């Protein structure tokens, strides 16, 4: 998502084409929309992030699945993250909304908190999953979407546009 402020008189189709012309190869513009009035800035509206974590060269799905089940059964899960002031431990369990293994695609689907008061780095989560599983595995993290929450219901950020 990219949020820009433009003059009210700007033609949205011309603005979209101008943005497309400025982007480097490999970076695509999917759509351009006008944000609804009286909404916060997009990044201030983010509450959750949806990730796909692709597991490379793994054949022991049972250990990954067991680790995920164990993590989801916990009331608390202490993780340590690096900050500008050193390291800090925090309870990451409330920051995991959904977590599941999709064996067919060698991937983990995760819906994690992504807001100012609590964000969970998917790398930290993967390190914990692999530690609990007792295995080593290379992985690739793809952020699939950013979501906002309105009246307890999650929507893609595009919901804030006209």
mmCIF file of C-alpha atoms in Angstrom:
data_model
loop_
_atom_site.group_PDB
_atom_site.id
_atom_site.type_symbol
_atom_site.label_atom_id
_atom_site.label_comp_id
_atom_site.label_asym_id
_atom_site.label_seq_id
_atom_site.Cartn_x
_atom_site.Cartn_y
_atom_site.Cartn_z
ATOM 1 C CA UNK A 1 0.000 0.000 0.000
ATOM 2 C CA UNK A 2 1.170 3.475 -0.837
ATOM 3 C CA UNK A 3 -0.629 6.554 0.395
ATOM 4 C CA UNK A 4 -0.083 9.874 -1.372
ATOM 5 C CA UNK A 5 -1.791 13.198 -1.095
ATOM 6 C CA UNK A 6 -2.838 14.815 -4.353
ATOM 7 C CA UNK A 7 -4.629 17.983 -5.354
ATOM 8 C CA UNK A 8 -8.427 17.649 -5.276
ATOM 9 C CA UNK A 9 -8.599 18.552 -8.962
ATOM 10 C CA UNK A 10 -6.254 15.773 -10.057
ATOM 11 C CA UNK A 11 -7.796 13.195 -12.381
ATOM 12 C CA UNK A 12 -7.440 9.830 -10.625
ATOM 13 C CA UNK A 13 -6.773 7.911 -13.871
ATOM 14 C CA UNK A 14 -3.996 10.342 -14.828
ATOM 15 C CA UNK A 15 -2.539 10.079 -11.329
ATOM 16 C CA UNK A 16 -2.582 6.279 -11.581
ATOM 17 C CA UNK A 17 -0.757 6.369 -14.912
ATOM 18 C CA UNK A 18 1.819 8.842 -13.572
ATOM 19 C CA UNK A 19 2.502 6.580 -10.589
ATOM 20 C CA UNK A 20 2.826 3.520 -12.856
ATOM 21 C CA UNK A 21 5.288 5.395 -15.063
ATOM 22 C CA UNK A 22 7.496 6.241 -12.060
ATOM 23 C CA UNK A 23 7.739 2.739 -10.604
ATOM 24 C CA UNK A 24 10.767 0.609 -11.465
ATOM 25 C CA UNK A 25 10.449 -2.710 -13.304
ATOM 26 C CA UNK A 26 9.141 -5.447 -11.051
ATOM 27 C CA UNK A 27 7.066 -3.102 -8.882
ATOM 28 C CA UNK A 28 3.445 -3.057 -10.005
ATOM 29 C CA UNK A 29 0.494 -0.801 -9.300
ATOM 30 C CA UNK A 30 -2.586 -2.960 -8.773
ATOM 31 C CA UNK A 31 -5.073 -0.156 -8.310
ATOM 32 C CA UNK A 32 -5.421 3.469 -7.255
ATOM 33 C CA UNK A 33 -8.354 4.557 -5.109
ATOM 34 C CA UNK A 34 -9.412 7.625 -3.201
ATOM 35 C CA UNK A 35 -9.424 7.160 0.574
ATOM 36 C CA UNK A 36 -12.720 7.735 2.351
ATOM 37 C CA UNK A 37 -12.989 11.055 4.165
ATOM 38 C CA UNK A 38 -12.349 11.225 7.913
ATOM 39 C CA UNK A 39 -10.230 8.071 8.005
ATOM 40 C CA UNK A 40 -6.829 7.822 9.642
ATOM 41 C CA UNK A 41 -3.683 7.534 7.596
ATOM 42 C CA UNK A 42 -3.410 4.027 6.163
ATOM 43 C CA UNK A 43 -0.484 2.864 8.287
ATOM 44 C CA UNK A 44 -2.202 4.138 11.443
ATOM 45 C CA UNK A 45 -5.213 2.009 10.459
ATOM 46 C CA UNK A 46 -3.273 -1.269 10.206
ATOM 47 C CA UNK A 47 -4.128 -3.785 12.916
ATOM 48 C CA UNK A 48 -3.078 -7.125 11.424
ATOM 49 C CA UNK A 49 -0.785 -8.546 8.766
ATOM 50 C CA UNK A 50 -1.388 -11.724 6.814
ATOM 51 C CA UNK A 51 1.701 -13.793 5.963
ATOM 52 C CA UNK A 52 2.567 -16.844 3.931
ATOM 53 C CA UNK A 53 5.742 -18.543 5.121
ATOM 54 C CA UNK A 54 7.132 -20.956 2.536
ATOM 55 C CA UNK A 55 9.192 -23.792 4.008
ATOM 56 C CA UNK A 56 12.140 -24.852 1.858
ATOM 57 C CA UNK A 57 13.449 -28.425 1.805
ATOM 58 C CA UNK A 58 11.360 -29.804 4.631
ATOM 59 C CA UNK A 59 9.882 -33.249 4.982
ATOM 60 C CA UNK A 60 9.057 -33.437 8.682
ATOM 61 C CA UNK A 61 5.673 -31.734 8.669
ATOM 62 C CA UNK A 62 4.571 -33.551 11.806
ATOM 63 C CA UNK A 63 7.171 -31.705 13.898
ATOM 64 C CA UNK A 64 6.132 -28.328 12.423
ATOM 65 C CA UNK A 65 2.469 -29.147 12.938
ATOM 66 C CA UNK A 66 3.155 -30.239 16.516
ATOM 67 C CA UNK A 67 5.094 -27.037 17.220
ATOM 68 C CA UNK A 68 2.243 -24.920 15.867
ATOM 69 C CA UNK A 69 -0.312 -26.777 17.989
ATOM 70 C CA UNK A 70 1.900 -26.384 21.056
ATOM 71 C CA UNK A 71 2.333 -22.650 20.467
ATOM 72 C CA UNK A 72 -1.409 -22.149 19.946
ATOM 73 C CA UNK A 73 -2.148 -24.019 23.185
ATOM 74 C CA UNK A 74 0.026 -21.657 25.238
ATOM 75 C CA UNK A 75 -1.463 -18.870 27.350
ATOM 76 C CA UNK A 76 1.836 -16.967 27.188
ATOM 77 C CA UNK A 77 4.846 -17.186 24.886
ATOM 78 C CA UNK A 78 7.882 -15.136 25.794
ATOM 79 C CA UNK A 79 10.037 -13.936 22.903
ATOM 80 C CA UNK A 80 13.030 -11.612 22.897
ATOM 81 C CA UNK A 81 13.498 -8.904 20.331
ATOM 82 C CA UNK A 82 16.260 -6.451 19.657
ATOM 83 C CA UNK A 83 15.443 -2.768 20.064
ATOM 84 C CA UNK A 84 17.459 0.427 19.764
ATOM 85 C CA UNK A 85 18.044 0.241 23.523
ATOM 86 C CA UNK A 86 19.103 -3.429 23.613
ATOM 87 C CA UNK A 87 16.904 -6.484 23.969
ATOM 88 C CA UNK A 88 13.407 -6.734 25.389
ATOM 89 C CA UNK A 89 11.255 -9.737 26.207
ATOM 90 C CA UNK A 90 7.521 -9.696 25.558
ATOM 91 C CA UNK A 91 4.507 -12.000 25.507
ATOM 92 C CA UNK A 92 3.945 -12.813 21.836
ATOM 93 C CA UNK A 93 0.996 -15.189 22.250
ATOM 94 C CA UNK A 94 -1.742 -12.503 22.149
ATOM 95 C CA UNK A 95 -0.195 -11.217 18.915
ATOM 96 C CA UNK A 96 -0.996 -14.454 17.024
ATOM 97 C CA UNK A 97 -4.555 -14.490 15.652
ATOM 98 C CA UNK A 98 -4.252 -17.433 13.265
ATOM 99 C CA UNK A 99 -1.493 -19.927 12.558
ATOM 100 C CA UNK A 100 -1.687 -23.086 10.482
ATOM 101 C CA UNK A 101 0.330 -25.449 8.335
ATOM 102 C CA UNK A 102 -0.651 -26.066 4.732
ATOM 103 C CA UNK A 103 1.282 -29.237 3.862
ATOM 104 C CA UNK A 104 0.293 -29.176 0.212
ATOM 105 C CA UNK A 105 2.051 -25.902 -0.460
ATOM 106 C CA UNK A 106 4.886 -26.329 2.056
ATOM 107 C CA UNK A 107 3.716 -23.217 3.837
ATOM 108 C CA UNK A 108 2.480 -21.741 7.055
ATOM 109 C CA UNK A 109 -0.365 -19.224 7.018
ATOM 110 C CA UNK A 110 -0.169 -16.627 9.793
ATOM 111 C CA UNK A 111 -2.334 -13.705 10.810
ATOM 112 C CA UNK A 112 -0.336 -11.555 13.229
ATOM 113 C CA UNK A 113 -0.752 -8.299 15.104
ATOM 114 C CA UNK A 114 0.749 -5.325 13.279
ATOM 115 C CA UNK A 115 -0.069 -2.231 15.270
ATOM 116 C CA UNK A 116 1.738 0.352 17.336
ATOM 117 C CA UNK A 117 0.885 -1.286 20.659
ATOM 118 C CA UNK A 118 2.034 -4.714 19.515
ATOM 119 C CA UNK A 119 3.577 -6.117 16.359
ATOM 120 C CA UNK A 120 4.925 -9.620 15.933
ATOM 121 C CA UNK A 121 7.801 -10.040 13.492
ATOM 122 C CA UNK A 122 7.120 -13.249 11.525
ATOM 123 C CA UNK A 123 10.856 -14.064 11.655
ATOM 124 C CA UNK A 124 10.698 -14.225 15.463
ATOM 125 C CA UNK A 125 7.663 -16.477 15.235
ATOM 126 C CA UNK A 126 9.385 -18.798 12.745
ATOM 127 C CA UNK A 127 12.475 -19.020 14.939
ATOM 128 C CA UNK A 128 10.216 -20.097 17.813
ATOM 129 C CA UNK A 129 8.336 -22.638 15.673
ATOM 130 C CA UNK A 130 11.592 -24.211 14.492
ATOM 131 C CA UNK A 131 12.988 -24.222 18.046
ATOM 132 C CA UNK A 132 9.889 -25.968 19.421
ATOM 133 C CA UNK A 133 9.919 -28.400 16.456
ATOM 134 C CA UNK A 134 13.614 -29.110 17.042
ATOM 135 C CA UNK A 135 14.513 -28.748 13.377
ATOM 136 C CA UNK A 136 16.317 -26.387 11.043
ATOM 137 C CA UNK A 137 14.708 -25.148 7.864
ATOM 138 C CA UNK A 138 15.149 -22.289 5.434
ATOM 139 C CA UNK A 139 12.007 -20.277 4.798
ATOM 140 C CA UNK A 140 10.688 -17.329 2.808
ATOM 141 C CA UNK A 141 8.187 -14.874 4.277
ATOM 142 C CA UNK A 142 5.660 -13.167 2.018
ATOM 143 C CA UNK A 143 3.351 -10.521 3.430
ATOM 144 C CA UNK A 144 0.064 -11.117 1.643
ATOM 145 C CA UNK A 145 -2.026 -8.291 3.039
ATOM 146 C CA UNK A 146 -2.450 -5.614 5.668
ATOM 147 C CA UNK A 147 -5.760 -5.430 7.487
ATOM 148 C CA UNK A 148 -7.702 -2.884 9.468
ATOM 149 C CA UNK A 149 -10.261 -3.685 12.150
ATOM 150 C CA UNK A 150 -13.623 -1.920 12.246
ATOM 151 C CA UNK A 151 -16.182 -2.837 14.913
ATOM 152 C CA UNK A 152 -14.286 -6.056 15.635
ATOM 153 C CA UNK A 153 -14.210 -7.200 12.003
ATOM 154 C CA UNK A 154 -10.990 -7.329 9.950
ATOM 155 C CA UNK A 155 -10.899 -5.911 6.430
ATOM 156 C CA UNK A 156 -8.114 -5.347 3.886
ATOM 157 C CA UNK A 157 -6.895 -1.738 3.926
ATOM 158 C CA UNK A 158 -8.562 -1.298 0.543
ATOM 159 C CA UNK A 159 -11.849 -1.241 2.501
ATOM 160 C CA UNK A 160 -10.944 2.320 3.525
ATOM 161 C CA UNK A 161 -11.096 3.499 -0.077
ATOM 162 C CA UNK A 162 -14.047 4.601 -2.177
#
